[in-house]
mmCIF file with all atom_site columns, C-alpha atoms and ligand atoms in Angstrom:
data_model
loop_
_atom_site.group_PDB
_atom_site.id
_atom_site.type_symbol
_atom_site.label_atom_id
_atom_site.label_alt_id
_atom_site.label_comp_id
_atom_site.label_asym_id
_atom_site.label_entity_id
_atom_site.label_seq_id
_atom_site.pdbx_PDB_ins_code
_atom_site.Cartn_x
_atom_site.Cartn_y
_atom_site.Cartn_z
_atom_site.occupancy
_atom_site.B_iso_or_equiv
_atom_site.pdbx_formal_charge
_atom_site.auth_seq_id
_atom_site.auth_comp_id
_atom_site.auth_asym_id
_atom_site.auth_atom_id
_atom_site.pdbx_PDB_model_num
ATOM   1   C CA  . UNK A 1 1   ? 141.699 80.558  129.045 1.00 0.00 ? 205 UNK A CA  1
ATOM   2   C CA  . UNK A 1 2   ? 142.149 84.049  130.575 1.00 0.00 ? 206 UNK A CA  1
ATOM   3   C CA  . UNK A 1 3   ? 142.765 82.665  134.224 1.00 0.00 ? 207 UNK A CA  1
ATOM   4   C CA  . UNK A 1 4   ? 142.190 86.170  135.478 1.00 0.00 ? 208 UNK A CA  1
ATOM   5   C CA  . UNK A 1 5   ? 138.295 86.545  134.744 1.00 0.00 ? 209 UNK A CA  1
ATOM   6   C CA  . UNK A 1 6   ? 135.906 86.307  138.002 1.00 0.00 ? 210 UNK A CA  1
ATOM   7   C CA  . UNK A 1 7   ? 132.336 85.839  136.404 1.00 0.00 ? 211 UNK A CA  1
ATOM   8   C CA  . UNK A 1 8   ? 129.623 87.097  138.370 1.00 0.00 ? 212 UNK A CA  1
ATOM   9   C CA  . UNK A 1 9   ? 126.310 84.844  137.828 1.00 0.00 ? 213 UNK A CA  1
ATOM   10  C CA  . UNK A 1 10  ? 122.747 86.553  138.885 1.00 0.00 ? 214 UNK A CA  1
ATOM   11  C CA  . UNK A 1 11  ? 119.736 84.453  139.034 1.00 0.00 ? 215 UNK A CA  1
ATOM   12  C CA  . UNK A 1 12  ? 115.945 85.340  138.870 1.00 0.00 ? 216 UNK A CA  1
ATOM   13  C CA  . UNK A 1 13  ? 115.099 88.849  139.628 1.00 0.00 ? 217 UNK A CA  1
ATOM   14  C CA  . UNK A 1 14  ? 118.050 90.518  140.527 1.00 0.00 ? 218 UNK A CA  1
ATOM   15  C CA  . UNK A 1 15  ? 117.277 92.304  137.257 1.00 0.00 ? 219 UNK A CA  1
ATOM   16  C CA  . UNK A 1 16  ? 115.365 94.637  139.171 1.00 0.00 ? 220 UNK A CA  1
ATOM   17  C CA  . UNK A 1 17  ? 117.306 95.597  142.158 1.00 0.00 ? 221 UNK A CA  1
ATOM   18  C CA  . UNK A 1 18  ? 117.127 99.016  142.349 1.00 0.00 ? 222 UNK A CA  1
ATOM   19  C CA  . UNK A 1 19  ? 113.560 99.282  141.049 1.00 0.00 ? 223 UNK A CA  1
ATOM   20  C CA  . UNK A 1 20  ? 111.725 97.255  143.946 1.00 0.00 ? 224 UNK A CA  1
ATOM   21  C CA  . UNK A 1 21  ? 111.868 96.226  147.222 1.00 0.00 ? 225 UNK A CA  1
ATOM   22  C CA  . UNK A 1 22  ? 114.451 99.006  148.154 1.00 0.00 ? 226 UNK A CA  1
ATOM   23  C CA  . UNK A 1 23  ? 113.833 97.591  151.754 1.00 0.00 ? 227 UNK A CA  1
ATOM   24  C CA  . UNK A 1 24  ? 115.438 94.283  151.495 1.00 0.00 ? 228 UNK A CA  1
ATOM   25  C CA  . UNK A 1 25  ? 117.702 94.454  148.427 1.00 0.00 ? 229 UNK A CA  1
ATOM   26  C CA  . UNK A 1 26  ? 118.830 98.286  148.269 1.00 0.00 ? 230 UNK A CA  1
ATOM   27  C CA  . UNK A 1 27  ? 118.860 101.128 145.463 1.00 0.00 ? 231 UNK A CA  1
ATOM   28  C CA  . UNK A 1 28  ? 121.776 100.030 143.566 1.00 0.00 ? 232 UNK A CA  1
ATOM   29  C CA  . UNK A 1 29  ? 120.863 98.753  140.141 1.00 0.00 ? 233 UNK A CA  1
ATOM   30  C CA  . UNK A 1 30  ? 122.621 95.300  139.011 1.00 0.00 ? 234 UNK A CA  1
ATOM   31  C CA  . UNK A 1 31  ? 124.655 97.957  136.608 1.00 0.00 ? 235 UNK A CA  1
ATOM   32  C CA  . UNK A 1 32  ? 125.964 100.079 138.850 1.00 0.00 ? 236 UNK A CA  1
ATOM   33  C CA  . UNK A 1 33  ? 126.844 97.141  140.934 1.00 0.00 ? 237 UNK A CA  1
ATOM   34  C CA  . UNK A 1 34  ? 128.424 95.791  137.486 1.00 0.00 ? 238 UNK A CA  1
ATOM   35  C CA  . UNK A 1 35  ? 130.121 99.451  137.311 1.00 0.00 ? 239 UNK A CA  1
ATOM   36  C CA  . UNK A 1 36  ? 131.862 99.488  140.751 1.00 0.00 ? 240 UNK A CA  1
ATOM   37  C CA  . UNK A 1 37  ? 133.296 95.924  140.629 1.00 0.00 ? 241 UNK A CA  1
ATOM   38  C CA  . UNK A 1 38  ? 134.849 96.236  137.052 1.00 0.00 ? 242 UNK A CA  1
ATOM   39  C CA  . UNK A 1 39  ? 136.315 99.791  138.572 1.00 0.00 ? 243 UNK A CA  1
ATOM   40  C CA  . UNK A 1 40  ? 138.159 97.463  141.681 1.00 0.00 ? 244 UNK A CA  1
ATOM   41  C CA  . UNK A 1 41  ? 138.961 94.375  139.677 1.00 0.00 ? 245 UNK A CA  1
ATOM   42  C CA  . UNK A 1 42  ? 140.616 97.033  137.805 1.00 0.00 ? 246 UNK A CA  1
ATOM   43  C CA  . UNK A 1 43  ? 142.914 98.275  140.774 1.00 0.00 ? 247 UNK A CA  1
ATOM   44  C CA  . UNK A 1 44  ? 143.368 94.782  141.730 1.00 0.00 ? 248 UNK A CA  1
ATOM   45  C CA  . UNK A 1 45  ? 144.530 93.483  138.378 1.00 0.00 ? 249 UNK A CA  1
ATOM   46  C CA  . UNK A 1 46  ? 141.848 90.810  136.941 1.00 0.00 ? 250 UNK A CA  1
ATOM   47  C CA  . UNK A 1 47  ? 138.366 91.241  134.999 1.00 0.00 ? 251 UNK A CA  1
ATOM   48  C CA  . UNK A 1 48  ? 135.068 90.873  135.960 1.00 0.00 ? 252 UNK A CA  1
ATOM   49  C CA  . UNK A 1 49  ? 132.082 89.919  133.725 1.00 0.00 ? 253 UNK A CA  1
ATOM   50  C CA  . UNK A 1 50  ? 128.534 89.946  134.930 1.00 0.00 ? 254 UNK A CA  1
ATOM   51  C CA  . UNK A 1 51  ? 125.717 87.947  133.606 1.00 0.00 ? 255 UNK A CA  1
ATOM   52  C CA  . UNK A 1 52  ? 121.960 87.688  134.421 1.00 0.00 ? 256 UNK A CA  1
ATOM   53  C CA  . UNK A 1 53  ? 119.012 85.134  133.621 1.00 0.00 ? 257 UNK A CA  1
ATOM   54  C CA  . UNK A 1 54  ? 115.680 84.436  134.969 1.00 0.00 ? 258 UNK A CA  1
ATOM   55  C CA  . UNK A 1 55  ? 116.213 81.122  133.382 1.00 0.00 ? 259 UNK A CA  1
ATOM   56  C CA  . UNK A 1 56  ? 117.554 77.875  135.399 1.00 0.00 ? 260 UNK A CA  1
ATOM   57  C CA  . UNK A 1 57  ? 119.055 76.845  131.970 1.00 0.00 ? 261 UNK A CA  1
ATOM   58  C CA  . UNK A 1 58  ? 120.791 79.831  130.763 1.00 0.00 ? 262 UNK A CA  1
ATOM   59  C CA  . UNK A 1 59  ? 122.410 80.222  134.255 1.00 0.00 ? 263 UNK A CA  1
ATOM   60  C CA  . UNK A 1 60  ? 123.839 76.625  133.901 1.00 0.00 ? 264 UNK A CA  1
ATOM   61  C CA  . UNK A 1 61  ? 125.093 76.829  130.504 1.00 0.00 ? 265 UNK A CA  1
ATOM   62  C CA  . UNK A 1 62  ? 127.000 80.631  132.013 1.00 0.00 ? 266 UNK A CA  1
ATOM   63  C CA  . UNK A 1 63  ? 128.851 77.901  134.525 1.00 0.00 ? 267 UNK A CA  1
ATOM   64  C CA  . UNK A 1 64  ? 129.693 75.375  131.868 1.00 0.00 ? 268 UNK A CA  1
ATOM   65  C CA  . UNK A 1 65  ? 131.101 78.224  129.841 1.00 0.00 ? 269 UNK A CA  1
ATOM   66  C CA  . UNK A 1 66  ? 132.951 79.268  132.747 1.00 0.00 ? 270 UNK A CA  1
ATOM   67  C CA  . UNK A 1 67  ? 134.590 76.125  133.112 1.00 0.00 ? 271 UNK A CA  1
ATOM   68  C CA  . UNK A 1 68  ? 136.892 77.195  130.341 1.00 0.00 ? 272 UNK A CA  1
ATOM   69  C CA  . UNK A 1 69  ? 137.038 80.916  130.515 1.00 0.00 ? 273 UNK A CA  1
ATOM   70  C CA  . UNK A 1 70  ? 136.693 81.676  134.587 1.00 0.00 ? 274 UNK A CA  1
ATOM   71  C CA  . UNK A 1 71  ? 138.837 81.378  137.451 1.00 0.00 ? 275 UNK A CA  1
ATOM   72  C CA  . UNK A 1 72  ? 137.003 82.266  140.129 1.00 0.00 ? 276 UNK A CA  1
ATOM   73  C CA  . UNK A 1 73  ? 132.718 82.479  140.341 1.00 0.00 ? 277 UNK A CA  1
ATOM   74  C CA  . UNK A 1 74  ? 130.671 84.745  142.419 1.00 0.00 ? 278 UNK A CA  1
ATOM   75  C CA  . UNK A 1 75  ? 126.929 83.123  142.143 1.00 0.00 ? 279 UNK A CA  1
ATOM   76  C CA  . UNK A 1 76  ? 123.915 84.840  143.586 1.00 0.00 ? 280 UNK A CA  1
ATOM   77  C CA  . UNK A 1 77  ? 121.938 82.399  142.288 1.00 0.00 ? 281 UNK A CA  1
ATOM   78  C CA  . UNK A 1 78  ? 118.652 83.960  143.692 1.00 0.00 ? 282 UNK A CA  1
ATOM   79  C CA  . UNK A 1 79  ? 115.434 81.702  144.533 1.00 0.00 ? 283 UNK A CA  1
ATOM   80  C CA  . UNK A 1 80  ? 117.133 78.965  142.697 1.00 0.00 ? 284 UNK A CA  1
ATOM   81  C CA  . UNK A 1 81  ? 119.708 78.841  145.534 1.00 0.00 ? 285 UNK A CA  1
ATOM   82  C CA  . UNK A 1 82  ? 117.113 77.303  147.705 1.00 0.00 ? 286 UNK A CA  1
ATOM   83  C CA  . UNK A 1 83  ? 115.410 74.843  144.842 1.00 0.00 ? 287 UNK A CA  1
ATOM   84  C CA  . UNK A 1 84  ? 117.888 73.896  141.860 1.00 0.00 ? 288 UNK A CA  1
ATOM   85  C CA  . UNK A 1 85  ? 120.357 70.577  142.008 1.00 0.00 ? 289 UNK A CA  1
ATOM   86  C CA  . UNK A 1 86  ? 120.585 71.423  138.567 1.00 0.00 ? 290 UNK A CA  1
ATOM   87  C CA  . UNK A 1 87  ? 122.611 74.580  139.404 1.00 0.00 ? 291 UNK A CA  1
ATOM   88  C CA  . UNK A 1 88  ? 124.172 72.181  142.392 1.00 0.00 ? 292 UNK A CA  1
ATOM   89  C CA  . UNK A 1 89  ? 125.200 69.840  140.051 1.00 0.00 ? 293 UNK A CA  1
ATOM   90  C CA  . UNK A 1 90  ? 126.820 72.245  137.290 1.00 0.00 ? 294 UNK A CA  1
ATOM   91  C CA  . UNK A 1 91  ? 128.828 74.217  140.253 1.00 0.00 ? 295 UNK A CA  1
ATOM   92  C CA  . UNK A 1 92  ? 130.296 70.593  140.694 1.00 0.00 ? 296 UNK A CA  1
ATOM   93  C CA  . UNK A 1 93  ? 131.950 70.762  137.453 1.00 0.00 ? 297 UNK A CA  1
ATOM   94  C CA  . UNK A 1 94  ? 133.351 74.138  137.904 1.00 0.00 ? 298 UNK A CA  1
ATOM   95  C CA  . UNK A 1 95  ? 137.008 73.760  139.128 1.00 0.00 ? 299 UNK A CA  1
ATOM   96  C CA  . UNK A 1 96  ? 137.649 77.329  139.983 1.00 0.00 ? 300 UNK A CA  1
ATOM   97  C CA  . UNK A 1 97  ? 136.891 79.114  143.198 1.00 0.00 ? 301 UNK A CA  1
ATOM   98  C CA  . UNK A 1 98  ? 133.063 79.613  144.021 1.00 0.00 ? 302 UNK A CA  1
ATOM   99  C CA  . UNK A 1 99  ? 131.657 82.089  145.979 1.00 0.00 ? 303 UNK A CA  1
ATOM   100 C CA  . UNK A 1 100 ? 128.174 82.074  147.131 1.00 0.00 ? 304 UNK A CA  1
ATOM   101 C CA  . UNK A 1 101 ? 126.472 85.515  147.105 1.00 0.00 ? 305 UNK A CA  1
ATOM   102 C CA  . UNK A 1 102 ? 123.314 87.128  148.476 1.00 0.00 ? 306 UNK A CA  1
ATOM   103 C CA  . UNK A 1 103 ? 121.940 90.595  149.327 1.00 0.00 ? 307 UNK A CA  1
ATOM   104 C CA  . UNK A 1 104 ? 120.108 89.784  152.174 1.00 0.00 ? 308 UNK A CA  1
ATOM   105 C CA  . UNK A 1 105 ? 120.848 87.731  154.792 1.00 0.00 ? 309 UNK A CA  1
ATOM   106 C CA  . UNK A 1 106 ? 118.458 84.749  153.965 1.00 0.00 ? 310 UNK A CA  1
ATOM   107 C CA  . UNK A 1 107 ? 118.830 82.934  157.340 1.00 0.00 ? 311 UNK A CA  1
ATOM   108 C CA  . UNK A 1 108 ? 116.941 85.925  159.018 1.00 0.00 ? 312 UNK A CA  1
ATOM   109 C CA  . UNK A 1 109 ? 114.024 85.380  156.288 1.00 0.00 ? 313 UNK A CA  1
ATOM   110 C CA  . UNK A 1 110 ? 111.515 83.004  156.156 1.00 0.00 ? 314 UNK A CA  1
ATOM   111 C CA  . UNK A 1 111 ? 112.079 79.267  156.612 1.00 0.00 ? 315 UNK A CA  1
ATOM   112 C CA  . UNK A 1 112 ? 112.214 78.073  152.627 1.00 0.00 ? 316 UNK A CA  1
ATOM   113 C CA  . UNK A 1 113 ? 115.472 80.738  152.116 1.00 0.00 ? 317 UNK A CA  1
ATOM   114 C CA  . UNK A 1 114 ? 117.505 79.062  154.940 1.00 0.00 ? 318 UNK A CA  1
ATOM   115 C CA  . UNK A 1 115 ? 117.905 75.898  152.797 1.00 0.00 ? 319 UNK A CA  1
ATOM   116 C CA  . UNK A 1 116 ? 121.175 76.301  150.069 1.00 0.00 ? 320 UNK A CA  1
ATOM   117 C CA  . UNK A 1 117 ? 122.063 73.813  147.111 1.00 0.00 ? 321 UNK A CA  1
ATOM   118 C CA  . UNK A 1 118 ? 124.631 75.993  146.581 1.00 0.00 ? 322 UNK A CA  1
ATOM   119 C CA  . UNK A 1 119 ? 126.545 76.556  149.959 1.00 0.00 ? 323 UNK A CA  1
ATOM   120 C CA  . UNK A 1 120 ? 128.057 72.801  149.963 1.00 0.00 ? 324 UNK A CA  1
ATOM   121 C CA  . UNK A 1 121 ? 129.546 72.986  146.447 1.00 0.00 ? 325 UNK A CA  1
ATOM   122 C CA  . UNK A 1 122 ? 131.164 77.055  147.656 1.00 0.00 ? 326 UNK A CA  1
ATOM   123 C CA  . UNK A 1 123 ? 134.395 77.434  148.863 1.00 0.00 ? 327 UNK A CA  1
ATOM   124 C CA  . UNK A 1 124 ? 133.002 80.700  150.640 1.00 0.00 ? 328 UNK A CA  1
ATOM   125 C CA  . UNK A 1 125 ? 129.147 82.004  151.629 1.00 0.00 ? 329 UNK A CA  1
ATOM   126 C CA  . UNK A 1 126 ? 128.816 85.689  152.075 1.00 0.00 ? 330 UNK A CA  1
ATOM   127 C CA  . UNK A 1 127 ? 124.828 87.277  152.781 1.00 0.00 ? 331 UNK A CA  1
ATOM   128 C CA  . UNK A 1 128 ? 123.359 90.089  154.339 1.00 0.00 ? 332 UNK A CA  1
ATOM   129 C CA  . UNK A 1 129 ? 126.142 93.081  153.608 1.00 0.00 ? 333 UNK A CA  1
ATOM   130 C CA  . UNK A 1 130 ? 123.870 94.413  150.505 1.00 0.00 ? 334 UNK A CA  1
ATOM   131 C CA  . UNK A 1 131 ? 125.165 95.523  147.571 1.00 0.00 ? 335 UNK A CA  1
ATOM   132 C CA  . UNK A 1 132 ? 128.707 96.106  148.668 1.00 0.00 ? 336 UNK A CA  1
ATOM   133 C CA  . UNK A 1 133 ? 129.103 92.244  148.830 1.00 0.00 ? 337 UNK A CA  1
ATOM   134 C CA  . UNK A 1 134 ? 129.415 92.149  145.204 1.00 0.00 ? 338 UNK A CA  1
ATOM   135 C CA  . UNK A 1 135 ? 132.985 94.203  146.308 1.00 0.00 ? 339 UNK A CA  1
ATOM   136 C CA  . UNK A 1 136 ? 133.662 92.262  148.912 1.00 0.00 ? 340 UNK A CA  1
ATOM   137 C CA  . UNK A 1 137 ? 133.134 88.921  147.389 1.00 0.00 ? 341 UNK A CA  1
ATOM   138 C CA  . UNK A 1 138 ? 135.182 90.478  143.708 1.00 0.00 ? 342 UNK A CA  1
ATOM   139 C CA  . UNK A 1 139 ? 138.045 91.518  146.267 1.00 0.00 ? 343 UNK A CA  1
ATOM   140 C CA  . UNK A 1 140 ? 137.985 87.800  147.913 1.00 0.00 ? 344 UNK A CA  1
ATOM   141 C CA  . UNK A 1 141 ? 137.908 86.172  144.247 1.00 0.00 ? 345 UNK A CA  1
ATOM   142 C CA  . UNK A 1 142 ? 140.888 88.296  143.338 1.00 0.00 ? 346 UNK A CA  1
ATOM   143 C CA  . UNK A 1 143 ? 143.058 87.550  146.175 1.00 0.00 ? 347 UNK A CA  1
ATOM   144 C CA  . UNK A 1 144 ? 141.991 82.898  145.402 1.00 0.00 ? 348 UNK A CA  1
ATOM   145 C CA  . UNK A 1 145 ? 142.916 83.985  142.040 1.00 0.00 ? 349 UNK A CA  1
ATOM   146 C CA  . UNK A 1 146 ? 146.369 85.438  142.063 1.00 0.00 ? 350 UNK A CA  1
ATOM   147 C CA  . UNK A 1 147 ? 147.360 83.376  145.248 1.00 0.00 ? 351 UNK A CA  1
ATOM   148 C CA  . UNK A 1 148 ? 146.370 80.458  142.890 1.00 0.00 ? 352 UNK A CA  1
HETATM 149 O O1  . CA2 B 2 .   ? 119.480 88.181  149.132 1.00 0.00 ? 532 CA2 B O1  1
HETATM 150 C C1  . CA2 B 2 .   ? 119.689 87.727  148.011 1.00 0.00 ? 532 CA2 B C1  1
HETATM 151 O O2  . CA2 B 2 .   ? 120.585 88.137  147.277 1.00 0.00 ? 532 CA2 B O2  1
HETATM 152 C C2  . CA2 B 2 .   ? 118.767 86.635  147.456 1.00 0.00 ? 532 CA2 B C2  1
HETATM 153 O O3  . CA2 B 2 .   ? 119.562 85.722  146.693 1.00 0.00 ? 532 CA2 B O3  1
HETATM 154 C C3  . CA2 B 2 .   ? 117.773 87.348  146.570 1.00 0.00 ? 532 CA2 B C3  1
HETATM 155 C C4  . CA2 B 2 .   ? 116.696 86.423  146.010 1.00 0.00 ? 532 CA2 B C4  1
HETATM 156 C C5  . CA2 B 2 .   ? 116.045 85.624  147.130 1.00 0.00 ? 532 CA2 B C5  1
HETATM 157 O O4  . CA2 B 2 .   ? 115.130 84.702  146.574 1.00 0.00 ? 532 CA2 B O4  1
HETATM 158 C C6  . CA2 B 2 .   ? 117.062 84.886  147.967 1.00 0.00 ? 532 CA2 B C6  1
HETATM 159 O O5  . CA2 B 2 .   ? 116.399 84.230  149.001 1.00 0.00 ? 532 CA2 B O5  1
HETATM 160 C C7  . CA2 B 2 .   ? 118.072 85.847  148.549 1.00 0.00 ? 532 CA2 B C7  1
HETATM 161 C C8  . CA2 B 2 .   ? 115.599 87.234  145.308 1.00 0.00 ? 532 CA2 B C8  1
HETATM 162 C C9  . CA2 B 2 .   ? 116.103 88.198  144.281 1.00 0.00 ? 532 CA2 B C9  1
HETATM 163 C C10 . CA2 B 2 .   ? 114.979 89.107  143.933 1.00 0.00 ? 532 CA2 B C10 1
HETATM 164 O O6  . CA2 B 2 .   ? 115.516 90.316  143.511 1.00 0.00 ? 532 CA2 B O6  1
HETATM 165 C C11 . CA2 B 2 .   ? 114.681 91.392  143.442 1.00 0.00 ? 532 CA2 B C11 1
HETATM 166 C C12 . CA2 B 2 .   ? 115.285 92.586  143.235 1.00 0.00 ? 532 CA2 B C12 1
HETATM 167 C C13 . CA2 B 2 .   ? 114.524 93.716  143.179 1.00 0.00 ? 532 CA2 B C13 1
HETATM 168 C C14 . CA2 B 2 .   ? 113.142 93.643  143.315 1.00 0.00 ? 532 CA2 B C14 1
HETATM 169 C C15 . CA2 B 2 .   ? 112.557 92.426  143.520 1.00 0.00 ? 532 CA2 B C15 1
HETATM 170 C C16 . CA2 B 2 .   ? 113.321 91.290  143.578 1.00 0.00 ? 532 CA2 B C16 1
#
């Protein structure tokens, strides 16, 4: 197990970011997001490895797989962060640290994004700082990691 691997889960969508919605989500892409992280896990001495699905099944198998290869998980886990117990129920297995992600700050959106299935299985929630929370939330991961 390389104990020094944060694994960055996206959910539905976020394969566009950069393309629409600029408003709410930004012009970074999801690669050059990908780009900057690997760059400061660098400095800071782990890895970082992004993945992507639009598909509640493919997201959970990326945690199962984790559960042997990851020590830490950032999830921005998209719409499915306010539907899937599925995705509730796999973070559950994960034994690592967990880090819930978002963009946006979904608690100033409408009512249906203030509900989380993910916040209660996190050990931290971080929203609303854009696209630089992918580096804030790698630099937290890196600091569970190595004080673990
Ligand atoms: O703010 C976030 O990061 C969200 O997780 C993004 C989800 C949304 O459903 C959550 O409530 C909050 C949506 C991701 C959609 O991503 C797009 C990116 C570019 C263009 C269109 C959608």
């Amino acid at each position: 197990m390389s104990v020094q691997e944060i694994l960055v889960i996206n959910g539905p969508n976020l394969n566009l970011l950069g393309q629409r919605q600029p408003e709410i989500y930004g012009y970074d892409t999801l690669a050059s997001i990908e780009e900057k992280c690997s760059t400061l896990a660098k400095e800071l001495g782990v890895s970082v490895r992004f993945g992507q699905s639009n598909h509640e099944g493919a997201i959970i198998d990326m945690i199962h797989e984790a559960r042997t290869k990851s020590a830490a998980l950032i999830i921005n886990a998209g719409a499915y962060t306010h539907t899937s117990v599925a995705i509730h129920d796999a973070l559950k297995t994960f034994e690592g640290y967990i880090i819930e992600l978002h963009i946006s700050n979904p608690h100033a959106r409408e009512e249906f994004r203030h509900t989380s299935w993910i916040s209660s299985v996190a050990d931290a929630v971080m929203a609303g700082a854009g696209a630089y929370g992918y580096e804030l939330a790698t630099r937290l991961a890196a600091e569970k990691i190595k004080a673990a």
